[in-house]
């Protein structure tokens, strides 16, 4: 039933991506596009932390590296597939190098979280210090705290830039593609090893599995997905600044995953969209502090619904099928 619901949900998303831009205003298209982009970022942490058990507190590092790498590549080489490939490759390689020293160095989970968080803050301070005209990569001036502006948008093979509707549809397609790819991977032998390591790392190692290599591959793949989200973010706003590496960005991703359900893939997507929508609506007024509301929401879910939205919905759905529960109990008793 779960797979059926997920399949129906993916079909609805694809159908909405095709039809929705013709039914809503351009501003709403922009708004939903950023929801989809951030959902890809949430999905990257859902894979690393929720499925791989790797506590990454600095997911904004790969998100920001993807954004800056695409911006620099698009200015120097043009906004084509090469720029997109560079935008994904840079955070992937960075995650692989960082992960190699952490996992083969047998650093514990809590220190992995601290290191990734520190790396994110280091990158923010580093990029923030590049405001002079001498800080440039080819024709791309990094701009320091002002960031990089007027970044070229992805273009079709004939050189025509993608319009907002095309960016919206591309973001939804890539979100669905990432979700399907991770789901299929988790059903393979390598994916099951990832889950086994999350459940009991020492037992998996005693059974002969290469724990460090598996965690490194998971960490690198999560960095690639986050980098993809960074590329799409730049195409959405045509701007990137050092604040993309900020602690607030990493904290938001963690909140999305916790609220949605850390052990699921669909949960962080739901949590991301719901909290972004609520933040946007709350940001339109001045009476309530948005960060205070997010803190209350996080505290509520940690204390009352620690499993998250998706597992809670799954429990409700199972309660609607009492016949199967009775059969299962009878079979267990027999």
CSV table of C-alpha atoms in Angstrom, one decimal:
chain,number,residue,atom,x,y,z
A,1,UNK,CA,0.0,0.0,0.0
A,2,UNK,CA,2.9,2.4,0.8
A,3,UNK,CA,4.5,1.8,-2.6
A,4,UNK,CA,1.1,2.3,-4.3
A,5,UNK,CA,0.6,5.6,-2.5
A,6,UNK,CA,4.1,6.8,-3.3
A,7,UNK,CA,3.6,5.9,-7.0
A,8,UNK,CA,0.3,7.8,-7.1
A,9,UNK,CA,1.9,10.7,-5.4
A,10,UNK,CA,4.7,10.8,-7.9
A,11,UNK,CA,2.2,10.7,-10.8
A,12,UNK,CA,0.3,13.6,-9.2
A,13,UNK,CA,3.5,15.6,-8.9
A,14,UNK,CA,4.4,15.0,-12.5
A,15,UNK,CA,0.9,15.8,-13.7
A,16,UNK,CA,0.9,19.0,-11.6
A,17,UNK,CA,4.2,20.0,-13.1
A,18,UNK,CA,2.8,19.8,-16.6
A,19,UNK,CA,-0.6,21.5,-15.9
A,20,UNK,CA,-0.1,23.8,-12.9
A,21,UNK,CA,1.9,26.6,-14.6
A,22,UNK,CA,-1.0,27.2,-17.0
A,23,UNK,CA,-3.5,27.5,-14.1
A,24,UNK,CA,-1.6,29.8,-11.6
A,25,UNK,CA,0.1,33.2,-11.6
A,26,UNK,CA,3.8,33.6,-12.3
A,27,UNK,CA,4.5,34.6,-8.7
A,28,UNK,CA,3.0,31.3,-7.5
A,29,UNK,CA,5.2,29.4,-10.0
A,30,UNK,CA,8.2,31.1,-8.5
A,31,UNK,CA,7.1,30.2,-5.0
A,32,UNK,CA,6.4,26.5,-5.7
A,33,UNK,CA,9.7,26.3,-7.6
A,34,UNK,CA,11.7,27.2,-4.5
A,35,UNK,CA,9.7,24.6,-2.5
A,36,UNK,CA,10.8,21.9,-5.0
A,37,UNK,CA,14.4,23.1,-4.9
A,38,UNK,CA,14.6,23.0,-1.1
A,39,UNK,CA,12.8,19.7,-1.1
A,40,UNK,CA,15.7,18.2,-3.1
A,41,UNK,CA,18.0,19.6,-0.4
A,42,UNK,CA,15.9,18.0,2.3
A,43,UNK,CA,16.0,14.8,0.4
A,44,UNK,CA,19.8,14.8,0.3
A,45,UNK,CA,19.9,15.0,4.1
A,46,UNK,CA,17.2,12.4,4.4
A,47,UNK,CA,19.4,10.0,2.5
A,48,UNK,CA,22.6,10.8,4.4
A,49,UNK,CA,21.2,11.0,7.9
A,50,UNK,CA,17.9,9.2,7.7
A,51,UNK,CA,19.0,6.2,5.7
A,52,UNK,CA,22.8,6.3,6.1
A,53,UNK,CA,22.8,7.3,9.8
A,54,UNK,CA,25.5,9.9,9.1
A,55,UNK,CA,24.9,13.0,11.3
A,56,UNK,CA,25.6,15.9,8.9
A,57,UNK,CA,25.0,19.3,10.5
A,58,UNK,CA,26.5,21.2,7.6
A,59,UNK,CA,24.5,20.2,4.6
A,60,UNK,CA,24.5,23.8,3.5
A,61,UNK,CA,28.2,23.3,2.6
A,62,UNK,CA,27.4,21.2,-0.4
A,63,UNK,CA,24.3,23.3,-1.3
A,64,UNK,CA,26.4,26.4,-1.3
A,65,UNK,CA,29.3,24.9,-3.2
A,66,UNK,CA,26.9,23.7,-5.9
A,67,UNK,CA,25.5,27.1,-6.2
A,68,UNK,CA,28.8,28.9,-6.4
A,69,UNK,CA,30.3,26.3,-8.7
A,70,UNK,CA,27.5,26.6,-11.2
A,71,UNK,CA,27.6,30.4,-11.0
A,72,UNK,CA,31.3,30.5,-11.8
A,73,UNK,CA,31.0,27.9,-14.5
A,74,UNK,CA,28.0,29.5,-16.1
A,75,UNK,CA,29.8,32.9,-16.3
A,76,UNK,CA,33.0,31.3,-17.7
A,77,UNK,CA,31.7,28.6,-20.0
A,78,UNK,CA,28.1,29.5,-20.6
A,79,UNK,CA,24.9,28.3,-18.8
A,80,UNK,CA,24.7,24.8,-20.4
A,81,UNK,CA,25.0,21.2,-19.3
A,82,UNK,CA,28.8,21.7,-18.6
A,83,UNK,CA,28.0,24.4,-16.0
A,84,UNK,CA,25.4,22.1,-14.4
A,85,UNK,CA,27.8,19.2,-14.4
A,86,UNK,CA,30.5,21.3,-12.7
A,87,UNK,CA,28.0,22.5,-10.2
A,88,UNK,CA,27.3,18.9,-9.2
A,89,UNK,CA,30.8,17.6,-9.5
A,90,UNK,CA,32.5,20.2,-7.2
A,91,UNK,CA,30.3,19.4,-4.0
A,92,UNK,CA,30.5,15.7,-4.8
A,93,UNK,CA,34.4,15.7,-4.9
A,94,UNK,CA,34.5,17.9,-1.8
A,95,UNK,CA,32.2,15.5,0.1
A,96,UNK,CA,34.3,12.6,-1.1
A,97,UNK,CA,37.5,14.2,0.1
A,98,UNK,CA,36.0,15.3,3.4
A,99,UNK,CA,34.3,12.0,3.9
A,100,UNK,CA,37.5,10.0,3.2
A,101,UNK,CA,39.3,11.6,6.2
A,102,UNK,CA,36.3,11.3,8.5
A,103,UNK,CA,35.2,7.7,7.8
A,104,UNK,CA,38.5,6.1,7.1
A,105,UNK,CA,39.8,8.0,10.2
A,106,UNK,CA,37.0,6.3,12.2
A,107,UNK,CA,35.7,9.6,13.6
A,108,UNK,CA,32.6,9.1,15.7
A,109,UNK,CA,29.2,10.4,14.6
A,110,UNK,CA,29.0,13.3,16.9
A,111,UNK,CA,32.4,14.6,15.7
A,112,UNK,CA,31.3,14.1,12.1
A,113,UNK,CA,28.4,16.5,12.8
A,114,UNK,CA,30.7,19.0,14.4
A,115,UNK,CA,33.2,18.8,11.5
A,116,UNK,CA,30.5,19.3,8.8
A,117,UNK,CA,29.0,22.2,10.7
A,118,UNK,CA,32.5,23.8,11.2
A,119,UNK,CA,33.2,23.4,7.4
A,120,UNK,CA,30.0,25.2,6.6
A,121,UNK,CA,31.0,28.2,8.8
A,122,UNK,CA,34.5,28.2,7.4
A,123,UNK,CA,33.2,28.3,3.8
A,124,UNK,CA,30.9,31.2,4.7
A,125,UNK,CA,33.7,33.2,6.3
A,126,UNK,CA,36.0,32.4,3.4
A,127,UNK,CA,33.6,33.5,0.7
A,128,UNK,CA,32.7,36.5,2.7
A,129,UNK,CA,36.3,37.7,2.6
A,130,UNK,CA,36.5,37.8,-1.2
A,131,UNK,CA,35.1,41.3,-1.8
A,132,UNK,CA,38.1,42.7,-3.6
A,133,UNK,CA,38.4,42.8,-7.4
A,134,UNK,CA,41.4,40.5,-7.2
A,135,UNK,CA,39.1,37.6,-6.0
A,136,UNK,CA,37.9,36.2,-9.2
A,137,UNK,CA,37.8,32.9,-11.0
A,138,UNK,CA,38.2,33.6,-14.7
A,139,UNK,CA,35.5,36.2,-15.6
A,140,UNK,CA,33.5,35.5,-12.4
A,141,UNK,CA,34.1,37.9,-9.6
A,142,UNK,CA,33.2,36.3,-6.3
A,143,UNK,CA,31.9,39.6,-4.8
A,144,UNK,CA,32.4,38.8,-1.1
A,145,UNK,CA,29.4,39.5,1.1
A,146,UNK,CA,27.7,41.1,-1.9
A,147,UNK,CA,27.7,37.7,-3.7
A,148,UNK,CA,27.5,37.0,-7.4
A,149,UNK,CA,24.7,38.7,-9.3
A,150,UNK,CA,23.2,38.4,-12.8
A,151,UNK,CA,24.0,34.7,-13.0
A,152,UNK,CA,23.1,33.2,-16.4
A,153,UNK,CA,20.1,30.9,-16.4
A,154,UNK,CA,20.3,27.4,-17.8
A,155,UNK,CA,19.7,27.4,-21.6
A,156,UNK,CA,18.4,25.1,-24.2
A,157,UNK,CA,20.9,23.7,-26.7
A,158,UNK,CA,20.0,26.5,-29.1
A,159,UNK,CA,21.1,29.1,-26.4
A,160,UNK,CA,17.6,30.2,-25.4
A,161,UNK,CA,17.4,30.6,-21.6
A,162,UNK,CA,14.8,28.5,-19.7
A,163,UNK,CA,11.8,30.6,-18.6
A,164,UNK,CA,10.4,30.4,-15.0
A,165,UNK,CA,7.9,27.7,-16.1
A,166,UNK,CA,10.6,25.5,-17.5
A,167,UNK,CA,12.7,25.9,-14.3
A,168,UNK,CA,9.6,25.0,-12.3
A,169,UNK,CA,9.1,21.8,-14.3
A,170,UNK,CA,12.8,20.9,-14.3
A,171,UNK,CA,12.9,21.2,-10.5
A,172,UNK,CA,9.9,19.0,-10.1
A,173,UNK,CA,11.3,16.4,-12.6
A,174,UNK,CA,14.6,16.3,-10.8
A,175,UNK,CA,12.9,16.0,-7.4
A,176,UNK,CA,11.0,13.0,-8.6
A,177,UNK,CA,14.1,11.6,-10.3
A,178,UNK,CA,16.2,11.9,-7.1
A,179,UNK,CA,13.4,10.3,-5.0
A,180,UNK,CA,13.0,7.4,-7.4
A,181,UNK,CA,16.8,6.9,-7.7
A,182,UNK,CA,17.3,6.7,-4.0
A,183,UNK,CA,14.3,4.4,-3.5
A,184,UNK,CA,15.6,2.0,-6.2
A,185,UNK,CA,19.1,2.1,-4.7
A,186,UNK,CA,17.8,1.2,-1.2
A,187,UNK,CA,16.3,-2.0,-2.7
A,188,UNK,CA,19.7,-3.1,-4.0
A,189,UNK,CA,22.3,-5.1,-2.1
A,190,UNK,CA,24.4,-1.9,-1.6
A,191,UNK,CA,21.4,0.0,-0.3
A,192,UNK,CA,20.5,-2.7,2.2
A,193,UNK,CA,24.1,-2.5,3.4
A,194,UNK,CA,23.6,1.2,4.0
A,195,UNK,CA,20.6,0.5,6.1
A,196,UNK,CA,22.4,-2.3,8.0
A,197,UNK,CA,25.3,0.0,8.8
A,198,UNK,CA,22.8,2.6,10.1
A,199,UNK,CA,21.2,0.0,12.4
A,200,UNK,CA,24.4,-1.5,13.7
A,201,UNK,CA,27.8,-0.4,12.3
A,202,UNK,CA,29.9,-2.8,14.3
A,203,UNK,CA,27.9,-5.8,13.4
A,204,UNK,CA,28.0,-4.9,9.7
A,205,UNK,CA,31.8,-4.6,9.9
A,206,UNK,CA,32.1,-7.9,11.6
A,207,UNK,CA,30.1,-9.5,8.8
A,208,UNK,CA,32.8,-8.4,6.4
A,209,UNK,CA,31.2,-5.2,4.8
A,210,UNK,CA,33.4,-2.2,4.1
A,211,UNK,CA,31.7,0.2,6.4
A,212,UNK,CA,33.9,3.2,5.6
A,213,UNK,CA,33.5,2.8,1.8
A,214,UNK,CA,29.7,2.5,2.1
A,215,UNK,CA,29.4,5.6,4.3
A,216,UNK,CA,31.8,7.5,2.0
A,217,UNK,CA,29.6,6.6,-1.1
A,218,UNK,CA,26.4,7.6,0.8
A,219,UNK,CA,28.0,10.9,2.0
A,220,UNK,CA,29.3,11.7,-1.5
A,221,UNK,CA,25.9,10.9,-3.2
A,222,UNK,CA,24.2,13.2,-0.6
A,223,UNK,CA,26.6,15.9,-1.4
A,224,UNK,CA,25.9,15.5,-5.1
A,225,UNK,CA,22.1,15.8,-4.5
A,226,UNK,CA,22.6,18.9,-2.4
A,227,UNK,CA,24.8,20.4,-5.1
A,228,UNK,CA,22.1,19.8,-7.6
A,229,UNK,CA,19.7,21.7,-5.4
A,230,UNK,CA,22.3,24.5,-5.2
A,231,UNK,CA,22.4,24.7,-9.0
A,232,UNK,CA,18.6,24.9,-9.2
A,233,UNK,CA,18.6,27.6,-6.5
A,234,UNK,CA,20.9,29.8,-8.5
A,235,UNK,CA,18.8,29.3,-11.6
A,236,UNK,CA,15.7,30.3,-9.6
A,237,UNK,CA,17.1,33.5,-8.2
A,238,UNK,CA,20.1,34.4,-10.5
A,239,UNK,CA,22.0,35.3,-7.3
A,240,UNK,CA,24.1,33.7,-4.6
A,241,UNK,CA,25.8,35.1,-1.6
A,242,UNK,CA,27.8,33.7,1.4
A,243,UNK,CA,24.7,33.5,3.5
A,244,UNK,CA,23.9,30.3,1.6
A,245,UNK,CA,26.5,28.6,3.9
A,246,UNK,CA,25.0,30.1,7.1
A,247,UNK,CA,24.1,28.1,10.2
A,248,UNK,CA,20.4,29.0,9.6
A,249,UNK,CA,20.4,27.2,6.3
A,250,UNK,CA,21.8,24.0,7.8
A,251,UNK,CA,19.4,24.2,10.8
A,252,UNK,CA,16.4,24.6,8.5
A,253,UNK,CA,17.3,21.4,6.6
A,254,UNK,CA,17.6,19.5,9.9
A,255,UNK,CA,14.3,20.8,11.1
A,256,UNK,CA,12.6,19.7,7.8
A,257,UNK,CA,14.0,16.2,8.2
A,258,UNK,CA,13.0,15.9,11.9
A,259,UNK,CA,9.5,17.2,11.3
A,260,UNK,CA,8.9,15.1,8.2
A,261,UNK,CA,10.3,11.9,9.6
A,262,UNK,CA,14.0,11.1,9.7
A,263,UNK,CA,13.8,7.5,8.6
A,264,UNK,CA,11.7,8.2,5.5
A,265,UNK,CA,12.2,9.9,2.1
A,266,UNK,CA,8.7,11.4,1.6
A,267,UNK,CA,8.6,12.8,5.1
A,268,UNK,CA,11.4,15.4,4.7
A,269,UNK,CA,9.8,16.5,1.5
A,270,UNK,CA,6.5,17.1,3.2
A,271,UNK,CA,8.1,18.8,6.2
A,272,UNK,CA,10.1,21.0,3.9
A,273,UNK,CA,7.1,22.2,1.8
A,274,UNK,CA,4.9,22.6,4.9
A,275,UNK,CA,7.4,24.6,6.9
A,276,UNK,CA,8.4,26.8,3.9
A,277,UNK,CA,4.8,27.6,3.2
A,278,UNK,CA,4.2,28.4,6.9
A,279,UNK,CA,7.4,30.5,7.0
A,280,UNK,CA,6.3,32.5,3.9
A,281,UNK,CA,2.9,33.2,5.4
A,282,UNK,CA,4.2,34.1,8.8
A,283,UNK,CA,6.8,36.4,7.2
A,284,UNK,CA,4.1,38.6,5.8
A,285,UNK,CA,3.2,39.8,9.3
A,286,UNK,CA,5.2,41.5,12.0
A,287,UNK,CA,3.3,40.3,15.2
A,288,UNK,CA,5.0,36.9,15.5
A,289,UNK,CA,8.7,36.1,15.2
A,290,UNK,CA,9.2,33.4,12.5
A,291,UNK,CA,12.2,31.8,14.2
A,292,UNK,CA,10.3,31.5,17.4
A,293,UNK,CA,7.5,29.6,15.7
A,294,UNK,CA,10.0,27.3,14.0
A,295,UNK,CA,11.6,26.6,17.4
A,296,UNK,CA,8.2,25.8,19.0
A,297,UNK,CA,7.3,23.5,16.0
A,298,UNK,CA,10.7,21.6,16.4
A,299,UNK,CA,10.2,21.3,20.1
A,300,UNK,CA,6.7,19.9,19.7
A,301,UNK,CA,7.7,17.3,17.2
A,302,UNK,CA,10.8,16.2,19.2
A,303,UNK,CA,8.7,15.8,22.3
A,304,UNK,CA,5.3,14.7,21.1
A,305,UNK,CA,5.8,13.3,17.6
A,306,UNK,CA,9.5,12.2,17.5
A,307,UNK,CA,8.9,9.9,14.5
A,308,UNK,CA,7.7,12.8,12.3
A,309,UNK,CA,4.8,13.5,10.0
A,310,UNK,CA,5.2,10.6,7.5
A,311,UNK,CA,5.4,7.7,10.1
A,312,UNK,CA,2.4,9.3,11.9
A,313,UNK,CA,0.3,9.3,8.7
A,314,UNK,CA,1.4,5.7,8.0
A,315,UNK,CA,0.1,4.7,11.5
A,316,UNK,CA,-3.2,6.4,10.8
A,317,UNK,CA,-3.5,4.6,7.5
A,318,UNK,CA,-2.8,1.2,9.1
A,319,UNK,CA,-5.5,1.9,11.7
A,320,UNK,CA,-7.9,2.3,8.8
A,321,UNK,CA,-7.2,-1.3,7.8
A,322,UNK,CA,-8.3,-3.3,10.9
A,323,UNK,CA,-8.8,-6.5,8.9
A,324,UNK,CA,-5.1,-6.8,8.0
A,325,UNK,CA,-4.1,-6.0,11.6
A,326,UNK,CA,-6.3,-8.9,12.9
A,327,UNK,CA,-4.9,-11.3,10.3
A,328,UNK,CA,-1.4,-10.4,11.1
A,329,UNK,CA,-1.9,-10.9,14.9
A,330,UNK,CA,-3.6,-14.3,14.3
A,331,UNK,CA,-0.7,-15.4,12.1
A,332,UNK,CA,1.8,-14.3,14.6
A,333,UNK,CA,-0.1,-16.2,17.4
A,334,UNK,CA,-0.2,-19.3,15.2
